[in-house]
Short mmCIF file of N, CA and C in Angstrom, two decimals:
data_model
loop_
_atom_site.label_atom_id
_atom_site.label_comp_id
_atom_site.label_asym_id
_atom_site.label_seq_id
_atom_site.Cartn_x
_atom_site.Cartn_y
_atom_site.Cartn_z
N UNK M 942 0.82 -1.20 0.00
CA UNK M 942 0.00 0.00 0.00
C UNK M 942 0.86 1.26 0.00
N UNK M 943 1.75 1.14 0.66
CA UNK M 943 2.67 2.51 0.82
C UNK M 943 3.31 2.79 -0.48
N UNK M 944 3.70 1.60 -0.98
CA UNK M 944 4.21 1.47 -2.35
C UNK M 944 3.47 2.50 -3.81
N UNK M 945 2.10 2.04 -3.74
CA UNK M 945 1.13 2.64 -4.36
C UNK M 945 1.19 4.31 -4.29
N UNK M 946 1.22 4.84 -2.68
CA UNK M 946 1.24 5.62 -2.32
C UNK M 946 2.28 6.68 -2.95
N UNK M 947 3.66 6.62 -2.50
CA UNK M 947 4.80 6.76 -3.21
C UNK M 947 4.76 6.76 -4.90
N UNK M 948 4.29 6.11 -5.31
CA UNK M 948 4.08 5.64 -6.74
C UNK M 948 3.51 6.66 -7.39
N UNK M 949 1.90 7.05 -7.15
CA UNK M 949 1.34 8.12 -7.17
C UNK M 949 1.66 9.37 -7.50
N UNK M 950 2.45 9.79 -5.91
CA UNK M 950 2.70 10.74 -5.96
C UNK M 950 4.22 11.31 -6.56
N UNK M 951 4.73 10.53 -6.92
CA UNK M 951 5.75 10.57 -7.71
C UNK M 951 5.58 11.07 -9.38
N UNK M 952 4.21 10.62 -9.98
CA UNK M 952 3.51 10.74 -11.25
C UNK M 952 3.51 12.23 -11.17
N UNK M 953 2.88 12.84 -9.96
CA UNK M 953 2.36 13.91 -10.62
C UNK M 953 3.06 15.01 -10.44
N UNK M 954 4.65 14.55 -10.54
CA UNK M 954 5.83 15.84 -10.63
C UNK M 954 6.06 15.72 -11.37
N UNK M 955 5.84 14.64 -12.83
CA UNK M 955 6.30 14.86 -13.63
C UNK M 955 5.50 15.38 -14.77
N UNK M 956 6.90 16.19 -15.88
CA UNK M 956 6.01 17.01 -16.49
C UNK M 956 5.18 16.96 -17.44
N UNK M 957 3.69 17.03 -18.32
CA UNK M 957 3.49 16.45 -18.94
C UNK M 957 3.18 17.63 -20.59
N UNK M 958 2.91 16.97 -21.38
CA UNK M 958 3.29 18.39 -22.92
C UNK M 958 2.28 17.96 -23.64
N UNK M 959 1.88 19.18 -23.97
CA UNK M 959 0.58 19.63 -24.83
C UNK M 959 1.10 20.36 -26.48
N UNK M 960 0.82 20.25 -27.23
CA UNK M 960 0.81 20.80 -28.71
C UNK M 960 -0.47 21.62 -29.28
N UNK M 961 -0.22 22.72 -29.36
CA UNK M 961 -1.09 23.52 -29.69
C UNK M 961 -1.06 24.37 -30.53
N UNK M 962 -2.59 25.33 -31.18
CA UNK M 962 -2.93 26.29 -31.88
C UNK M 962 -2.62 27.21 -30.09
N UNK M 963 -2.33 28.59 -30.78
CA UNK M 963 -2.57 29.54 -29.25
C UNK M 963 -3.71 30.51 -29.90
N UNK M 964 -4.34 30.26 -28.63
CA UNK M 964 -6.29 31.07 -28.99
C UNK M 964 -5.75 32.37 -28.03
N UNK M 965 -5.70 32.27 -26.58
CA UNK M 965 -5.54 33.53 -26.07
C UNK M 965 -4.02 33.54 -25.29
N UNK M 966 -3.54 34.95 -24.96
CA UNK M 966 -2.18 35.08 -24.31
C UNK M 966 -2.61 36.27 -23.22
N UNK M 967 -2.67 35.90 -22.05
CA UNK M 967 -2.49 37.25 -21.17
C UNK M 967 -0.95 37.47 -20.60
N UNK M 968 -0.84 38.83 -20.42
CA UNK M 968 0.88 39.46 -19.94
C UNK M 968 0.43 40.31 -18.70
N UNK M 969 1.40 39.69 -17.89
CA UNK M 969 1.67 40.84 -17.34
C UNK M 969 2.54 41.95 -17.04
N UNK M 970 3.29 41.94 -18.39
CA UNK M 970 4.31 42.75 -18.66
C UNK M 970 4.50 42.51 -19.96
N UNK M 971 5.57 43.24 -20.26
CA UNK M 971 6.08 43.13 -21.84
C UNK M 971 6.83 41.92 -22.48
N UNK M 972 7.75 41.11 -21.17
CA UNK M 972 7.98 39.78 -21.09
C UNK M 972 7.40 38.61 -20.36
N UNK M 973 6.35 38.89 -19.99
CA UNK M 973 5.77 38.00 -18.69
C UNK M 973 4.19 37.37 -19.08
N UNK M 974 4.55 36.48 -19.11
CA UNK M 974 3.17 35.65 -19.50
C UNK M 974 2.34 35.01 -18.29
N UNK M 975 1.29 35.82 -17.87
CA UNK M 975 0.55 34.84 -17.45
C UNK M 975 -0.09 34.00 -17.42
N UNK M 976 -1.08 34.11 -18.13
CA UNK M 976 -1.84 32.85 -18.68
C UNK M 976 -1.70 32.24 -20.10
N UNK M 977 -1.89 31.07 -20.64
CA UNK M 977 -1.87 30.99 -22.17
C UNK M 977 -3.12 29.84 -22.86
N UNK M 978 -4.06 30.01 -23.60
CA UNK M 978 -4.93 29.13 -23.89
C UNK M 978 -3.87 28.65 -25.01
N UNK M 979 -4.51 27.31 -25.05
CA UNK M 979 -3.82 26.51 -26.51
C UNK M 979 -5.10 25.74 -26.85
N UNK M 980 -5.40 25.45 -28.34
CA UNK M 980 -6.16 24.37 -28.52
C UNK M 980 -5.14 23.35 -29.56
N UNK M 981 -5.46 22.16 -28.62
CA UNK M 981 -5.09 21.11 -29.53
C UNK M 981 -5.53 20.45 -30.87
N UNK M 982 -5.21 19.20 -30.92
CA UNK M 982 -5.71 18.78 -32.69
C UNK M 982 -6.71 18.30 -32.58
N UNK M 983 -7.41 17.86 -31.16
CA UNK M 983 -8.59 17.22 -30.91
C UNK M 983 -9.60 17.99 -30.72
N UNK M 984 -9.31 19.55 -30.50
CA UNK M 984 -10.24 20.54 -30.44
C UNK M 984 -10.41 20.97 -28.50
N UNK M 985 -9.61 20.38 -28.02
CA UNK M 985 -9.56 20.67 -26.38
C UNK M 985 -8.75 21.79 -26.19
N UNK M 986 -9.28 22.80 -25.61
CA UNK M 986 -8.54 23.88 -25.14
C UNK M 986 -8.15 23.81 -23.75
N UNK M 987 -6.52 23.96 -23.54
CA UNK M 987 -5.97 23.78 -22.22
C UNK M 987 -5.58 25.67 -21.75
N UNK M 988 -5.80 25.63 -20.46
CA UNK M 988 -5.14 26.94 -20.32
C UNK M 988 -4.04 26.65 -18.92
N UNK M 989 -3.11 27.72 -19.09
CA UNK M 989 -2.36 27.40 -18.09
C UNK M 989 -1.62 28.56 -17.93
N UNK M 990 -1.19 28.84 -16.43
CA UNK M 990 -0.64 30.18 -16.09
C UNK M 990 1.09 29.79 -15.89
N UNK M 991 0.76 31.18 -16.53
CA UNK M 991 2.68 31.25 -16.22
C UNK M 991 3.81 31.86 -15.34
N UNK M 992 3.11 33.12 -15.03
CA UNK M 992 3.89 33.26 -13.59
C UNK M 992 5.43 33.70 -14.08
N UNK M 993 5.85 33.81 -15.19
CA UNK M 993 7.36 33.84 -15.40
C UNK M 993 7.85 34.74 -16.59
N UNK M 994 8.83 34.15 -16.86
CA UNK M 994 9.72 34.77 -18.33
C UNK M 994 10.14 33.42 -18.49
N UNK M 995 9.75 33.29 -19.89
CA UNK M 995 10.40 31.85 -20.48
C UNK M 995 11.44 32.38 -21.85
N UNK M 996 12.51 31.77 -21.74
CA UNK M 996 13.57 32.44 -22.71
C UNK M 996 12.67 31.89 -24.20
N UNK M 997 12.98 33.35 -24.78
CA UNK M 997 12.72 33.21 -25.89
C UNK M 997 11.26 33.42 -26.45
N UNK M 998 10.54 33.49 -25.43
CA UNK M 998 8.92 33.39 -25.69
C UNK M 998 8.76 34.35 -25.08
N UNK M 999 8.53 35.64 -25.40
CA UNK M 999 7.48 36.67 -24.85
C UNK M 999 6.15 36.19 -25.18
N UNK M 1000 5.11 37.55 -24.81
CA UNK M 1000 3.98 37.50 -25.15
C UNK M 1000 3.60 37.80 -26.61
N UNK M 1001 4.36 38.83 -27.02
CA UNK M 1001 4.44 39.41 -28.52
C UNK M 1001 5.12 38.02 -29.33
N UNK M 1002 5.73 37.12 -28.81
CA UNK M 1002 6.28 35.79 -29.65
C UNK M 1002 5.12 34.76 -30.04
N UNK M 1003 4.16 34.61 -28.49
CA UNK M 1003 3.13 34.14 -28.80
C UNK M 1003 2.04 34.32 -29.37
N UNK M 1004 1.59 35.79 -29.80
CA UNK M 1004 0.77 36.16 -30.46
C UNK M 1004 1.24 36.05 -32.09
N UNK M 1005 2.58 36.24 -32.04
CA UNK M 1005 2.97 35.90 -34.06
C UNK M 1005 2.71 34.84 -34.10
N UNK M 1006 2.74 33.57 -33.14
CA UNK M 1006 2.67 32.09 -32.98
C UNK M 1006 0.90 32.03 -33.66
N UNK M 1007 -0.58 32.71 -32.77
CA UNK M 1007 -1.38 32.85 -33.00
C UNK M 1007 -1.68 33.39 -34.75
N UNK M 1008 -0.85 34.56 -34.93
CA UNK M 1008 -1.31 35.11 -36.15
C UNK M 1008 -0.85 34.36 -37.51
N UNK M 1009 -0.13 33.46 -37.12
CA UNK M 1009 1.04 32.77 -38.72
C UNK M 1009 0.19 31.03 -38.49
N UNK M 1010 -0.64 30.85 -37.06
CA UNK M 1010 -1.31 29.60 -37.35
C UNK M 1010 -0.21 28.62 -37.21
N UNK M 1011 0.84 29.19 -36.12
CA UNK M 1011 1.84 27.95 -36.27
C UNK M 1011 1.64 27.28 -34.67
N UNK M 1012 2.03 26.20 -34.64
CA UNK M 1012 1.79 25.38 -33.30
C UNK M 1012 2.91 25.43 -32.16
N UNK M 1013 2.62 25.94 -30.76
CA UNK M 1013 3.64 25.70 -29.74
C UNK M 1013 3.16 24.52 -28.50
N UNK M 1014 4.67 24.00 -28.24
CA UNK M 1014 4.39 22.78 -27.20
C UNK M 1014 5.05 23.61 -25.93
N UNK M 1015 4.16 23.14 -25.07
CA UNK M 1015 4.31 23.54 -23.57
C UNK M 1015 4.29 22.11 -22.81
N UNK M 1016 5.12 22.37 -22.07
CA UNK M 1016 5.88 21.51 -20.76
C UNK M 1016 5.17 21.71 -19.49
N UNK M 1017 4.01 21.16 -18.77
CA UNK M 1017 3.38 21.67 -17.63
C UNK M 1017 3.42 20.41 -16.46
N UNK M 1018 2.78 21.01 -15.35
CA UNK M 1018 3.09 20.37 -14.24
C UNK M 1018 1.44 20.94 -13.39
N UNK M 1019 0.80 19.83 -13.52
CA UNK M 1019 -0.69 20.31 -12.58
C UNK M 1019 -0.27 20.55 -10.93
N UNK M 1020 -0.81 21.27 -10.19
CA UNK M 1020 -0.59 21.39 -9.08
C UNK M 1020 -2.15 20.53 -8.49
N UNK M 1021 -1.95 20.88 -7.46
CA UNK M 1021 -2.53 20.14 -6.32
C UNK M 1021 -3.83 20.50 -6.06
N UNK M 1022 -3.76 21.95 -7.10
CA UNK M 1022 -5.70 22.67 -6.88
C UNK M 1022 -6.03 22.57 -8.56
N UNK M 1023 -5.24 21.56 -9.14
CA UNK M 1023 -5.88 21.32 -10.50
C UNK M 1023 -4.86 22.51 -11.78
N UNK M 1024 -4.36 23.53 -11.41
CA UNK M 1024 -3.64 24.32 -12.07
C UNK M 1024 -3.03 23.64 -12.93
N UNK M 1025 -2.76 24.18 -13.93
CA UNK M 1025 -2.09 23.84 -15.11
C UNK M 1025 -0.77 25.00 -14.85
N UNK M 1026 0.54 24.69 -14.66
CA UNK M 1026 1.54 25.45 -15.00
C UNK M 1026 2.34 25.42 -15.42
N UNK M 1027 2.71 26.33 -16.25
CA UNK M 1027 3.66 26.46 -17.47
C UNK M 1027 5.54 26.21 -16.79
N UNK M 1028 5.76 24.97 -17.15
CA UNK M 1028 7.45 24.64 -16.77
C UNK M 1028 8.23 25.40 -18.13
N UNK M 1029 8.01 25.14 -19.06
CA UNK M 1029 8.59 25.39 -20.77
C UNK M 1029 8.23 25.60 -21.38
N UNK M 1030 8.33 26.70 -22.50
CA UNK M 1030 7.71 26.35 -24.05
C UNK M 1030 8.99 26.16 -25.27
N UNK M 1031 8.38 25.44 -26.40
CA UNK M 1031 8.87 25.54 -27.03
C UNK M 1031 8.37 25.74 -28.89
N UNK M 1032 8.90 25.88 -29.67
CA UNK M 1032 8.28 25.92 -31.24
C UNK M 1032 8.32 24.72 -31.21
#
């Protein structure tokens, strides 16, 4: 049983990646992304906050991402109240 236990909770540090269209981007700054919707190929829209500066990805990066129709993968990690949060992005 403890085994199980351990087991578990070991799963849900790790990180898991989404591929997406990007529908919406909120900033809270000129480099700082807070939130980011993505929809996938199945038509599920994930959102997830970011809290950070991710090299290379502003907000203005993700919106050319939105306007050219090209797809970004994000690296996330659910927390414990269901949050979706942004570890990485990448093209």
């Amino acid at each position: 049983m403890i085994f199980s236990i351990v087991g578990a909770s070991c799963l849900g540090n790790n990180p898991n990646t989404v591929t997406g269209q990007v529908l919406i981007v909120e900033q809270s700054s000129i480099t700082t992304i807070s939130s980011l919707t993505l929809e996938d190929d199945s038509g599920k829209q994930w959102t997830f906050e970011g809290g950070g500066v991710f090299s290379g990805f502003t907000p203005a990066h993700l919106l050319e991402h939105r306007a050219l129709g090209e797809p970004v993968t994000v690296k996330y990690e659910e927390t414990g109240s269901g949050i979706l949060q942004i570890v990485h992005l990448a093209d």
